Short mmCIF file of C-alpha atoms and ligand atoms in Angstrom, two decimals:
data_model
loop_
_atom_site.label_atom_id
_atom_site.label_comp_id
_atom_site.label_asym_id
_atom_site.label_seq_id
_atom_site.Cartn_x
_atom_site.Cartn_y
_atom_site.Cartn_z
CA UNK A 834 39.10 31.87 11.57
CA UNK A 835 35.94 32.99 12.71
CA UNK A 836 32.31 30.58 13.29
CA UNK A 837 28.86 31.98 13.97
CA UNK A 838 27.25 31.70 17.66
CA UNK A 839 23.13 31.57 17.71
CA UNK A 840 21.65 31.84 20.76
CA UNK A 841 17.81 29.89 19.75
CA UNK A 842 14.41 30.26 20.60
CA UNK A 843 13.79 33.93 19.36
CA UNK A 844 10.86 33.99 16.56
CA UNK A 845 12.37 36.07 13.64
CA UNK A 846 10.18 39.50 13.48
CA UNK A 847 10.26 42.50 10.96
CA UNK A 848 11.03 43.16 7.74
CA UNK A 849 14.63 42.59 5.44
CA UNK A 850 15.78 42.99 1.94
CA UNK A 851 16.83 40.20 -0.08
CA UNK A 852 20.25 41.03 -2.22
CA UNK A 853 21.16 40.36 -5.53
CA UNK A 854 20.87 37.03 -7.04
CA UNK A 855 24.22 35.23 -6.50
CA UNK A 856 23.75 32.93 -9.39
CA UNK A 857 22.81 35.36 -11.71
CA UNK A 858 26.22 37.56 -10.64
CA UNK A 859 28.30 35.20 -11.25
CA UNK A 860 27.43 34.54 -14.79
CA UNK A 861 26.40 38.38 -15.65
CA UNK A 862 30.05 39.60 -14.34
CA UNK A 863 32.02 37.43 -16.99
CA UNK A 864 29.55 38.10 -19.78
CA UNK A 865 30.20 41.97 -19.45
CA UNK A 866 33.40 40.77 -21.19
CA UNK A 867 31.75 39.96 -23.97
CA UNK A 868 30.90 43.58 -24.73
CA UNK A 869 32.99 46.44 -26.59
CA UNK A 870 31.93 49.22 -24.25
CA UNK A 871 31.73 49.84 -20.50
CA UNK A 872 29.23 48.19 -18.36
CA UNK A 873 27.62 48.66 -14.83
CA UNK A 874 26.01 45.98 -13.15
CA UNK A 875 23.91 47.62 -10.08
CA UNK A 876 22.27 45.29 -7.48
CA UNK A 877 24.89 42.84 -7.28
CA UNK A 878 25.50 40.86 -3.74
CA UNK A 879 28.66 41.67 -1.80
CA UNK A 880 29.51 38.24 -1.19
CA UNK A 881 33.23 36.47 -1.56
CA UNK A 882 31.63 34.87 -5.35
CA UNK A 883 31.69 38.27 -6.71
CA UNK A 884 34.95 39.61 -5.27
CA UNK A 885 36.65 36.43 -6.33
CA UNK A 886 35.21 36.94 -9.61
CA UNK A 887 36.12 40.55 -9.91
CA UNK A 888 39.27 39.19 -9.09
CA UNK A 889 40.05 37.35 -11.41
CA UNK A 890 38.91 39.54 -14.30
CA UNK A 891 41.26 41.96 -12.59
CA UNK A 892 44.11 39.37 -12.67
CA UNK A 893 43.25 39.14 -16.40
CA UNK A 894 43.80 42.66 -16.85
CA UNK A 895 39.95 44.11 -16.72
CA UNK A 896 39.70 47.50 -14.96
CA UNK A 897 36.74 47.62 -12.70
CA UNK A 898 35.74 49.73 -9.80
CA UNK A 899 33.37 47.97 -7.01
CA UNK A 900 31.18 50.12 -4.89
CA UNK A 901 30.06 48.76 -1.20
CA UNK A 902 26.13 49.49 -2.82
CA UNK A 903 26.85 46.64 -5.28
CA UNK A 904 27.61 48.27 -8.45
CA UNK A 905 30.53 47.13 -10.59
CA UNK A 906 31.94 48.94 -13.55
CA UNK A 907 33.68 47.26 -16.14
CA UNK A 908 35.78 49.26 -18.60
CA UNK A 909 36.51 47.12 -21.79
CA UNK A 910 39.13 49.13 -22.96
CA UNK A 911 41.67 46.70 -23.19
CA UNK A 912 42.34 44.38 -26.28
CA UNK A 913 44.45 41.20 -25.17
CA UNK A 914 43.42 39.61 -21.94
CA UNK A 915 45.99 37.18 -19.93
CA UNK A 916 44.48 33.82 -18.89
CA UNK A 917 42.23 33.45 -15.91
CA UNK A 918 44.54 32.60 -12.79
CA UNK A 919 43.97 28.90 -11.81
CA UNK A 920 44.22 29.35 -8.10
CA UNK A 921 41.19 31.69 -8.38
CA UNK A 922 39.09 29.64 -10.87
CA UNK A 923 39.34 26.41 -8.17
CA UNK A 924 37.61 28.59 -5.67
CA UNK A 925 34.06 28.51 -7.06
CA UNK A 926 31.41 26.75 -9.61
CA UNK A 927 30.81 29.78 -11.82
CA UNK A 928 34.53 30.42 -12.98
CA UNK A 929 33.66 27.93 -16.17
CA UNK A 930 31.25 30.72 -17.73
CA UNK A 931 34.56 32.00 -19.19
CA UNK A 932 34.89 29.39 -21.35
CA UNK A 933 32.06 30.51 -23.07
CA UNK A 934 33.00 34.03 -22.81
CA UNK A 935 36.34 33.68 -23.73
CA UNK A 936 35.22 31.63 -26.88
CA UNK A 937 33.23 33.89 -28.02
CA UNK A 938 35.42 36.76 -27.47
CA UNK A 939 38.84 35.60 -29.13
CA UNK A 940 37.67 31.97 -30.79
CA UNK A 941 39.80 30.16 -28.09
CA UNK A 942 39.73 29.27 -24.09
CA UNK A 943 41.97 27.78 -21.07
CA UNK A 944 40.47 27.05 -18.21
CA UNK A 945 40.89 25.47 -14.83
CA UNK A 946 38.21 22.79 -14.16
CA UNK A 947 36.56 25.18 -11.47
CA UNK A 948 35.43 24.52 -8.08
CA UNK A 949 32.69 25.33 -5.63
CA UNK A 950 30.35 22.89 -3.02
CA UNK A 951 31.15 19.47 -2.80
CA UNK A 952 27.48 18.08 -3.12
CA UNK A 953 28.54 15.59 -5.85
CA UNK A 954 30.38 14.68 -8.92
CA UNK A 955 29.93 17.89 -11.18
CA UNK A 956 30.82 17.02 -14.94
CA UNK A 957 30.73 19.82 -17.52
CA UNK A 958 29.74 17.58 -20.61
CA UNK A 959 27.01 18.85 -21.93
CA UNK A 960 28.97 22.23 -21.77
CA UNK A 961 31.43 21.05 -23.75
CA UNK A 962 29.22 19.25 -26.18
CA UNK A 963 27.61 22.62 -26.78
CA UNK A 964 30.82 24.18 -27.80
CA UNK A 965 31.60 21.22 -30.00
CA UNK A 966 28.43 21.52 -31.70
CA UNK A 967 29.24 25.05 -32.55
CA UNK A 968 32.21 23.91 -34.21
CA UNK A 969 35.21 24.39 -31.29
CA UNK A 970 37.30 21.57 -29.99
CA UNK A 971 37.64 20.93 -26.76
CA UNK A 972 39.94 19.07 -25.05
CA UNK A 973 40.88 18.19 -20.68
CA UNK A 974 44.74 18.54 -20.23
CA UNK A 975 45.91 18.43 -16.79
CA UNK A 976 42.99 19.49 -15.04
CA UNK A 977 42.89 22.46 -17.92
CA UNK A 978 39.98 22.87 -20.52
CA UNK A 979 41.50 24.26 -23.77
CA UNK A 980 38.35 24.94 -26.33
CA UNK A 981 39.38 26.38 -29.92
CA UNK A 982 37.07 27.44 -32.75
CA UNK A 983 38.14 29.05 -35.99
CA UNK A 984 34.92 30.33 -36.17
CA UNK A 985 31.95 29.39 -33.73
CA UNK A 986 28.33 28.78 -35.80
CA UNK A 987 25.12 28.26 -34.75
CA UNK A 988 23.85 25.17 -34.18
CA UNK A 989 21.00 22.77 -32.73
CA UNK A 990 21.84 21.36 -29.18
CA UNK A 991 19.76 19.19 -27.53
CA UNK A 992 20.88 18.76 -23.32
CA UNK A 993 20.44 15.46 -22.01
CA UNK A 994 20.33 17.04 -18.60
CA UNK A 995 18.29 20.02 -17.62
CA UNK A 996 21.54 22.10 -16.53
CA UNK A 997 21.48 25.77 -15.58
CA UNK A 998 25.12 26.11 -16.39
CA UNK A 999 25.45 24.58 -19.64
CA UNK A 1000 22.49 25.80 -20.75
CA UNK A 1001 23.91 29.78 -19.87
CA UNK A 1002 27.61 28.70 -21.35
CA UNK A 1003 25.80 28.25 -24.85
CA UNK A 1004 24.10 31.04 -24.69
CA UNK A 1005 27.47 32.87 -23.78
CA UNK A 1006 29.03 31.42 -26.36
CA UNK A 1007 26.60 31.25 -28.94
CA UNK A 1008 25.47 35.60 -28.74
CA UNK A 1009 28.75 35.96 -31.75
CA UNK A 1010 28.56 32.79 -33.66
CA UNK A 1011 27.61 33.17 -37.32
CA UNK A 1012 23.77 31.91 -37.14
CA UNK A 1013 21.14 30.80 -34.85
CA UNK A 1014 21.74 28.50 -31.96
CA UNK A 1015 18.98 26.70 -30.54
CA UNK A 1016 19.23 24.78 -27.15
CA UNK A 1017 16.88 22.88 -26.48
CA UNK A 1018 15.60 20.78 -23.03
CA UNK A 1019 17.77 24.22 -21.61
CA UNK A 1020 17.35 25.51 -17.78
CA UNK A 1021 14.29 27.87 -17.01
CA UNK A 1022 15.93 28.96 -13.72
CA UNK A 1023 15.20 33.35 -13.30
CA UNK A 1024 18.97 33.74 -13.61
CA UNK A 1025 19.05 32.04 -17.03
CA UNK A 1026 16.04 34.86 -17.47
CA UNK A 1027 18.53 37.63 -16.23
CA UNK A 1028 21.21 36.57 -18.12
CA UNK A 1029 19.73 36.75 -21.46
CA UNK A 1030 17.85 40.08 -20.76
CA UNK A 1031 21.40 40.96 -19.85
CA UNK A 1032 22.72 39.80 -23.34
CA UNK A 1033 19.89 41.57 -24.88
CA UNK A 1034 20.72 44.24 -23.21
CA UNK A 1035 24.32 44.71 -24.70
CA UNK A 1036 22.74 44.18 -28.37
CA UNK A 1037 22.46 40.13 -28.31
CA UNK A 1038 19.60 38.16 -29.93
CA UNK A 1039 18.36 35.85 -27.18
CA UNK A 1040 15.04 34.46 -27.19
CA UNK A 1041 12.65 31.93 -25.46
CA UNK A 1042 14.89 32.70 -22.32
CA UNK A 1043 12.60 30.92 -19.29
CA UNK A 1044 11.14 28.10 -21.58
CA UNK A 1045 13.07 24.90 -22.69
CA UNK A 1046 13.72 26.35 -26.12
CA UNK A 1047 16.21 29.11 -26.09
CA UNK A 1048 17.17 30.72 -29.43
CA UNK A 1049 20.49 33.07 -30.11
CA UNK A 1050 20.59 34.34 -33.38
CA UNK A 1051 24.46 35.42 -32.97
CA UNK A 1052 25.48 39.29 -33.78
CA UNK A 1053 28.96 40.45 -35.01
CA UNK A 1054 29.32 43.10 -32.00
CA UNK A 1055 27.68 43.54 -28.10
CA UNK A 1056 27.83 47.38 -27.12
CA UNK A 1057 28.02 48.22 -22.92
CA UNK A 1058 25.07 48.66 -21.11
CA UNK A 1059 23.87 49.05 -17.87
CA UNK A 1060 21.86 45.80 -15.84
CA UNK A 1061 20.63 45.54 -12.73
CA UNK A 1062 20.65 41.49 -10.98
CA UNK A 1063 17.38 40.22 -10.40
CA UNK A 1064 16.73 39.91 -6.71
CA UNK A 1065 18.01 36.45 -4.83
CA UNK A 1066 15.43 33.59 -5.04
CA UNK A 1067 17.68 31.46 -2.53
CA UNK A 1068 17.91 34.00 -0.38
CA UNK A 1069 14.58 34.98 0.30
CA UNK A 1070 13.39 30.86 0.43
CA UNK A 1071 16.00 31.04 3.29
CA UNK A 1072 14.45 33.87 5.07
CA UNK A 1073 10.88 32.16 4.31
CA UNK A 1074 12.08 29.29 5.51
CA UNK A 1075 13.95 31.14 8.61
CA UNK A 1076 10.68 32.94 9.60
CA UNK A 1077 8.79 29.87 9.74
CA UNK A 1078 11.43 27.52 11.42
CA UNK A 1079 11.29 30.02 14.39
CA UNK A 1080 7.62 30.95 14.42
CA UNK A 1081 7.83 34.27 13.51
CA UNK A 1082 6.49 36.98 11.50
CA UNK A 1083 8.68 38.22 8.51
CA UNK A 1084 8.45 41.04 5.66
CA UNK A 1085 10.92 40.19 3.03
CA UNK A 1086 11.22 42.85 0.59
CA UNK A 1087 12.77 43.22 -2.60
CA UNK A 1088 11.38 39.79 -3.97
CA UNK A 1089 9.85 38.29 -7.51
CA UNK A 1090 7.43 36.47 -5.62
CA UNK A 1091 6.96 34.48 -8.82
CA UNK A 1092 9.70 32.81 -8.51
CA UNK A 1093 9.09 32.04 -4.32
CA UNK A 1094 5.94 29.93 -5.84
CA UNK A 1095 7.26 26.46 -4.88
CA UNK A 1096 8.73 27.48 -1.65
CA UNK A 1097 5.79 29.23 -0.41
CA UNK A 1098 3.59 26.40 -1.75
CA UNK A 1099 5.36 23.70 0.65
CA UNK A 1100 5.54 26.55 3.25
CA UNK A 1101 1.62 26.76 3.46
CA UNK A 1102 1.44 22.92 3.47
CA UNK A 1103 3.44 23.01 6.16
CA UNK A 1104 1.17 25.11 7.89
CA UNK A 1105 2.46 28.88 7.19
CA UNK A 1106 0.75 31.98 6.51
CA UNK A 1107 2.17 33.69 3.13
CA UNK A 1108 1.06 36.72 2.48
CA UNK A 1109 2.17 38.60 -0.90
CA UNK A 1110 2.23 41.95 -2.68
CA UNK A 1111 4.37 42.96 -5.62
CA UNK A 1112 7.61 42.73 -4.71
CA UNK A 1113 7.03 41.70 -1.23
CA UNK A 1114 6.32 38.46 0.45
CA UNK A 1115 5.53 38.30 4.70
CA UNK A 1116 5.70 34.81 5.96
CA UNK A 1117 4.34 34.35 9.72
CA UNK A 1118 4.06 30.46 11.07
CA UNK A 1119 2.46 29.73 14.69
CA UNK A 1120 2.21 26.61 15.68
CA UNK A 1121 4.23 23.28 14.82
CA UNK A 1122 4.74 22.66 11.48
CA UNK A 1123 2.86 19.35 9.72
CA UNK A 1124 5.56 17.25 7.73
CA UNK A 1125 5.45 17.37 4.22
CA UNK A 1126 7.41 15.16 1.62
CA UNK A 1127 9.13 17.43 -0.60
CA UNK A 1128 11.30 16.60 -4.44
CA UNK A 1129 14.30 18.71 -5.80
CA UNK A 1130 13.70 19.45 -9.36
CA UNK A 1131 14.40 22.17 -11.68
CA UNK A 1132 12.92 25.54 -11.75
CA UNK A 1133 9.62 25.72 -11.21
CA UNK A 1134 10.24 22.66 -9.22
CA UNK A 1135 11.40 22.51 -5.75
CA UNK A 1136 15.31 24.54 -5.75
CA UNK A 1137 17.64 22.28 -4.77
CA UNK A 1138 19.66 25.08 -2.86
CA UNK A 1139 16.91 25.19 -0.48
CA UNK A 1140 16.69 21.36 0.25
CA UNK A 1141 19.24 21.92 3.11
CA UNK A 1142 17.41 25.07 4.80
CA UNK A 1143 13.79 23.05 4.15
CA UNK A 1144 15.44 19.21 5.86
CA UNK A 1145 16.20 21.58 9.22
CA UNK A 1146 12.91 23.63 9.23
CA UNK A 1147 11.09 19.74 8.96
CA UNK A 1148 13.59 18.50 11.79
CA UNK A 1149 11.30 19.45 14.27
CA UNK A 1150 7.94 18.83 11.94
CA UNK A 1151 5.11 16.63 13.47
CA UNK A 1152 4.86 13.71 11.35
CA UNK A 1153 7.47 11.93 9.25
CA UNK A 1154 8.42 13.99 5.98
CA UNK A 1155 10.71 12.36 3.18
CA UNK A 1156 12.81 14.85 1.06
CA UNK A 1157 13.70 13.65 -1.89
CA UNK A 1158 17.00 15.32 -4.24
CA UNK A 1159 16.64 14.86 -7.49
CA UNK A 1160 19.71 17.08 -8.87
CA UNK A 1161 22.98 16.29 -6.92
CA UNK A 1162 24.02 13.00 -5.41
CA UNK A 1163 25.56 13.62 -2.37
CA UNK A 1164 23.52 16.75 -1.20
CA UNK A 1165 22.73 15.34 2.53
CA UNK A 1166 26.06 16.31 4.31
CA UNK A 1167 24.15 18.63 6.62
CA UNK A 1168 22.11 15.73 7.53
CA UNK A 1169 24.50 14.11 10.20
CA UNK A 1170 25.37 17.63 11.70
CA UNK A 1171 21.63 17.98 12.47
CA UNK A 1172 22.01 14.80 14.15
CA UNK A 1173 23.96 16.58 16.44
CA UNK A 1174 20.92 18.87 17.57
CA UNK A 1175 18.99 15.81 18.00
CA UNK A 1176 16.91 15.71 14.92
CA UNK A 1177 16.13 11.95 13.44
CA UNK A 1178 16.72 11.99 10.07
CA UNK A 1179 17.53 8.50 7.64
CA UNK A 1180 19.30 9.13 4.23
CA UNK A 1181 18.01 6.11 2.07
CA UNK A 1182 19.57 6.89 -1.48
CA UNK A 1183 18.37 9.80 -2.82
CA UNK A 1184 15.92 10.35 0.12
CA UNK A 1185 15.97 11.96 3.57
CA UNK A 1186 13.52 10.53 5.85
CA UNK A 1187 13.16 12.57 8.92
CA UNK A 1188 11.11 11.63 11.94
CA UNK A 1189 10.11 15.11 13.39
CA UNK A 1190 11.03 15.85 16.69
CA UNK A 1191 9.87 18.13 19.88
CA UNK A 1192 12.97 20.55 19.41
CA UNK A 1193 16.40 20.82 18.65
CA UNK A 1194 19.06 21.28 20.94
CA UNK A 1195 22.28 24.01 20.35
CA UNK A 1196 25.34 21.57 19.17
CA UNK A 1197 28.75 22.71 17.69
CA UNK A 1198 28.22 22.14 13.68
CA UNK A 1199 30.06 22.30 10.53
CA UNK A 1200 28.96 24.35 7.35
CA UNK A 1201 29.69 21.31 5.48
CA UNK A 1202 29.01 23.58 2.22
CA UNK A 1203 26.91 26.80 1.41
CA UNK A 1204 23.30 25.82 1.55
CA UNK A 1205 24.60 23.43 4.05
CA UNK A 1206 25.89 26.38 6.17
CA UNK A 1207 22.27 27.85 5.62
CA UNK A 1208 20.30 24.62 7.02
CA UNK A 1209 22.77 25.11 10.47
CA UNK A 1210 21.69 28.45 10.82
CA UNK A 1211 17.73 27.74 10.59
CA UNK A 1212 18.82 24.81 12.93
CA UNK A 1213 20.14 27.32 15.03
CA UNK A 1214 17.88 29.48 15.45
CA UNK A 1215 15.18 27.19 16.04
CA UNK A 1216 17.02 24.98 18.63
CA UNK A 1217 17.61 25.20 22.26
CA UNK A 1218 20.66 26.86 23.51
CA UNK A 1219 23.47 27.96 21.99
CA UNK A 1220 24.84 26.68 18.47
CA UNK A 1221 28.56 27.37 16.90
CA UNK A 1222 29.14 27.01 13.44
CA UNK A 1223 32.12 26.51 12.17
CA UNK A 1224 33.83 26.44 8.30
CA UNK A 1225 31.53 29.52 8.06
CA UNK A 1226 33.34 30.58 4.79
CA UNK A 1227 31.12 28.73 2.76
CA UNK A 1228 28.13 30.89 3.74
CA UNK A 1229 30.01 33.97 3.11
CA UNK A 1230 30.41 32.93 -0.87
CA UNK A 1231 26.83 33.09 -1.07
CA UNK A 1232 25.06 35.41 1.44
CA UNK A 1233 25.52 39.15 1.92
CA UNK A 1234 25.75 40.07 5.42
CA UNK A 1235 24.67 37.04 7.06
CA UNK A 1236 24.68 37.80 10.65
CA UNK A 1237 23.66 41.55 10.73
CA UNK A 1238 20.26 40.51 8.29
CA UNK A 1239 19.29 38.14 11.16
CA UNK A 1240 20.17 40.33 13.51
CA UNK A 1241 18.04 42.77 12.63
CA UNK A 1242 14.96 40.20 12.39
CA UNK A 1243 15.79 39.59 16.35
CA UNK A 1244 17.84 36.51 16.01
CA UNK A 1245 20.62 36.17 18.56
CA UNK A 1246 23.73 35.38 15.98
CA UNK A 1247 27.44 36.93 16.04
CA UNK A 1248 30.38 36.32 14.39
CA UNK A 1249 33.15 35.53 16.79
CA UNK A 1250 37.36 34.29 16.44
CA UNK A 1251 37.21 30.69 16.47
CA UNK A 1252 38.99 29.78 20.39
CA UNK A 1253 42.47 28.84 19.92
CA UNK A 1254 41.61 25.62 22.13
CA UNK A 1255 39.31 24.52 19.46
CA UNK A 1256 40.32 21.71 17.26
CA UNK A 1257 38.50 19.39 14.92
CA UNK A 1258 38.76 15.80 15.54
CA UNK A 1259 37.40 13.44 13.03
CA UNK A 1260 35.03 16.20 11.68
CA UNK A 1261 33.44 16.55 15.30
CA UNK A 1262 34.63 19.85 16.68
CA UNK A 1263 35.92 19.56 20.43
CA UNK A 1264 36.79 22.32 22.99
C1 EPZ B 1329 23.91 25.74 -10.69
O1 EPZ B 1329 24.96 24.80 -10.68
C2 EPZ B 1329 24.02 26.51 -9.40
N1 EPZ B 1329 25.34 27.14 -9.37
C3 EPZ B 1329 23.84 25.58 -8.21
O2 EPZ B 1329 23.81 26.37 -7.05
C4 EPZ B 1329 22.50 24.84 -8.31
O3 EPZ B 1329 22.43 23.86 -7.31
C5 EPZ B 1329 22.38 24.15 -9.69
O4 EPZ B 1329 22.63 25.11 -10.76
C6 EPZ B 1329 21.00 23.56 -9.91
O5 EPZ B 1329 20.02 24.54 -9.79
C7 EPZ B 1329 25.55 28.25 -10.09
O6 EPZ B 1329 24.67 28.76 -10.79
C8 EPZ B 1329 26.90 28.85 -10.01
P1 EPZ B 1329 23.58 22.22 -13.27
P2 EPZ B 1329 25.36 24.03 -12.03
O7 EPZ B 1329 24.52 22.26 -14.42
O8 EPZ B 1329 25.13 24.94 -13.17
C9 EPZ B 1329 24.23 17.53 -14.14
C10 EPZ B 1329 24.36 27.03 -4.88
O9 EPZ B 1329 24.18 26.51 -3.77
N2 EPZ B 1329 25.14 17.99 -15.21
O10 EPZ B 1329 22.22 22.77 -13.41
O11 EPZ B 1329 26.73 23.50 -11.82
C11 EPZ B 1329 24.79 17.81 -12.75
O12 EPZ B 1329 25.66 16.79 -12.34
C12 EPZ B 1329 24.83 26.21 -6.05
O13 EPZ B 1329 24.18 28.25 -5.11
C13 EPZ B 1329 25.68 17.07 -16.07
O14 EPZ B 1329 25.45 15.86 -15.98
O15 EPZ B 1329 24.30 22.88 -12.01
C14 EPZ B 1329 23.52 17.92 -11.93
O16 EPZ B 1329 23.10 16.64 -11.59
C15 EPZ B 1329 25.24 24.84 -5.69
N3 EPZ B 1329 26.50 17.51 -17.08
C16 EPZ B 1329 22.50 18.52 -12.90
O17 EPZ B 1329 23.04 18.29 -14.20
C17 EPZ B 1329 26.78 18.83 -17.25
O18 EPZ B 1329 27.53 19.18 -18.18
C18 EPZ B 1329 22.24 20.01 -12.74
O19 EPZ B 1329 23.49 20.71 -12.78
C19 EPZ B 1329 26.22 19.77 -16.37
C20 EPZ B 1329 25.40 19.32 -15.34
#
C-alpha cells in the first residue's frame, strides 16, 4: 500500500500537460465495440479506469494492444463475445456503457450494477428507461441488469435528470436502432461532445451533440476509425485550482479553454490572474484569495468533480464562502479530513459553509474518493508541514501520473510504502 507525502508551502511554477479526458475514455473504449473494423483511440490517460476497462474487454475476448503514449488498438475480429466479468465491472462507474453497447451490438445485455466513488446513491433509471423506450426489457436480478430487445427502434426520450451517463448510454444504444432517437433535456458535458464525434466517426448519425437535444438517426453498420480523446477538463480545473491554492504561476497546456470557462470565471473572482491562448491557459494568483460562493450544476455550470479541489483552495479564503452541490448528495466527505488541517468548514444540507482561515496545517488524510483525493492534495500543498495521504488508489483511477506532474511544477510530493506501524482507527489514521 502506498500514500502520498507533500511537503507545503512551495507556489506551483512552470508549465504541464493535461492528459486525456478520463470521462470521455471510459465511454469511447466500450463504444469501439460497436464497430466492425479496427479502431485506435490516441490520447487516452494511463490511469487504472482505462486498464480496468481494457481489461475487461480483454476478459470478454477483445484483442487490444495498449501503448505507454496512450493509444489503444482494438481489433474487432471476433464474432461472439463472453460476458463482462463482474468483479471488474464493480470497480468503476463507467462499466454500465456496455449495456448500451452490448444492446446494440447483439440485441441483448448482462451486466453487473457497476461501481465507482461513493458520493451518493447512483440509480441508473433513466438509463434504463431509455432502453425501454427503444423497445428492450430490462430487468435487476441479483445485482445483474439483463436488457433484451428483438429489435431496438428509435424513439423520443425525454430525461427527467440532466445525466451525462444516461444521456451517452442512449446514444450508444440508439447509433443501430431502426430510426431516429431523440433525447431530449440530455447532458452537454465535452465528453458527451467527444463521444458522438467519436460515433460519427465510425459512420454513426449523431447530431445536436453539446445542446439538450441530441438526435441519432440509427445506421445498419459502424466501420473502425481512428479518435483521439479530447483533453481532461477535470484535470486542468485541478491544476488551475492547484496553481492558485499555492500562489503560483502555472502554464497548462494541452487545454479547450472553452470548456475551463466556469472554473476560470470563479478563479478570477477569487482574485486570480487567467491568462489564455488557444489551447493554453496560465493561471498565476498572489495574494489571499477573496471567498466566493460557488453552485455545482451541469456543464456549463460549475463541474461537480471540481467542488472538492475548489472547498480546499477556499479553506484558507478571506471571507466566508458557501459551496453549494447541486448533483450528488453526499459529495462533502473530504470536508471533515480538511478539518484535520484546521480549515472551518459547516456542511448544512446541500451546502458547505467554510469560514476561511490564515493557513492550513500538514495532517494525515484519507482520499475518501477521487476528486476527494484531489481536494487533499491542493490541501497539501497549500498547508504547513508535511501531509500523508492515504487510500491513494482512488486518485490513481482518475489522474495520470499524479506525483511526477506536480513534481515537475515544484511541489514537494512522493509516493512512499505505507509504514507497517500504520493502522487506521475509526477512519483517523494513527502511527
Ligand atoms: C458522470 O457520472 C461522471 N462519471 C462523474 O464523474 C460526474 O460527477 C457526473 O457525470 C456528473 O458530471 C463518468 O462519466 C464515468 P450523472 P454519472 O448520470 O454519469 C442522477 C468523477 O469524479 N441520476 O450525470 O454517473 C444522479 O443521481 C466522476 O470523475 C439519476 O437520478 O452521473 C445524479 O444526481 C464522479 N438517474 C445526477 O443524475 C439516472 O439514471 C447526475 O448523474 C442517472 C443519474
Amino acid at each position: 500500500m502506498k500514500k502520498l507525502v507533500i511537503k507545503g508551502g512551495n507556489p506551483l511554477k512552470g508549465k504541464i500537460r493535461v492528459s486525456g479526458a478520463k470521462n470521455a475514455a471510459v465511454a469511447v473504449i466500450p463504444a469501439a465495440l460497436l464497430a466492425e473494423g479496427d479502431v485506435i483511440i490516441e490520447n487516452l490517460p494511463m490511469i487504472k479506469d482505462v486498464y480496468n476497462y481494457c481489461h475487461i474487454l480483454n476478459k470478454m475476448g477483445v484483442n487490444l494492444e495498449i501503448s505507454e503514449t496512450g493509444t489503444v488498438t482494438l481489433f474487432n475480429g471476433k464474432k461472439n463475445l463472453s460476458e463482462p466479468p463482474c468483479d471488474l465491472v464493480k470497480k468503476f462507474r463507467a462499466s454500465y456503457y456496455l449495456l448500451g453497447v452490448l444492446l446494440a451490438k447483439y440485441g441483448e445485455a448482462q451486466v453487473t450494477l457497476p461501481g465507482g466513488c461513493d458520493i451518493g446513491s447512483r440509480p441508473i433509471d433513466q438509463h434504463i428507461k431509455g432502453f425501454e423506450a427503444m423497445g428492450a426489457h430490462v430487468e435487476i436480478e441479483h445485482g445483474l441488469v439483463k436488457a433484451k430487445a428483438e429489435k431496438l427502434v428509435g424513439a423520443q426520450i425525454y430525461l427527467d435528470v440532466v445525466s451525462v451517463g444516461a444521456t451517452i448510454n442512449i446514444m450508444l444504444a440508439a447509433v443501430r436502432a431502426q430510426g431516429t432517437t431523440v433525447i431530449e433535456n440530455a447532458a452537454k458535458e465535452p465528453h458527451i461532445v467527444d463521444v458522438a464525434n467519436f460515433l460519427n466517426a465510425m459512420g454513426a448519425n449523431v447530431k445536436g451533440a453539446g445542446t439538450d437535444v441530441i438526435k441519432i438517426r440509427g445506421v445498419d453498420k459502424l466501420h473502425g476509425c481512428t479518435h483521439t480523446v479530447i483533453p481532461d477538463q477535470i484535470e486542468a480545473g485541478t491544476f488551475m485550482i492547484s496553481a492558485a491554492a499555492t500562489g503560483g504561476d502555472v502554464l497548462i497546456e494541452n487545454v479547450i479553454t472553452k470548456h475551463l470557462d466556469p472554473i476560470t470565471a470563479k478563479l478570477i473572482e477569487a482574485g486570480a490572474q487567467i491568462e489564455e491562448n488557444g489551447d493554453y491557459i496560465r493561471v498565476s494568483f498572489k495574494r489571499r484569495p477573496k471567498a466566493v460562493n460557488v453552485k455545482t450544476l451541469p456543464y456549463p455550470g460549475f463541474p461537480t468533480d471540481l467542488q472538492q479541489p475548489m472547498t480546499a483552495f477556499l479553506s484558507t479564503a478571506e471571507g466566508t464562502s458557501i459551496i453549494t452541490e447541486t448533483i450528488w448528495e453526499n459529495r462533502f466527505k473530504h470536508v471533515d479530513e480538511l478539518k484535520r488541517m484546521g480549515a472551518k468548514i459547516k456542511v448544512e444540507g446541500r451546502s458547505a459553509v467554510i469560514e476561511g482561515v490564515e493557513s492550513l496545517s500538514g495532517a494525515s488524510v484519507q482520499a475518501t474518493d477521487l476528486r476527494g483525493g484531489a481536494a487533499m492534495i491542493v490541501a497539501g500543498l497549500m498547508a504547513e508541514g508535511r501531509t500523508d495521504i492515504y487510500d491513494i488508489y482512488h486518485i490513481d483511477r482518475g489522474y495520470q501520473y499524479i506525483e511526477e506532474k506536480y513534481k515537475q511544477l515544484g511541489a514537494n510530493i512522493s509516493r512512499v510504502e505505507v509504514e507497517k506501524e500504520t493502522y487506521y482507527l475509526d477512519k483517523v489514521v494513527c502511527k
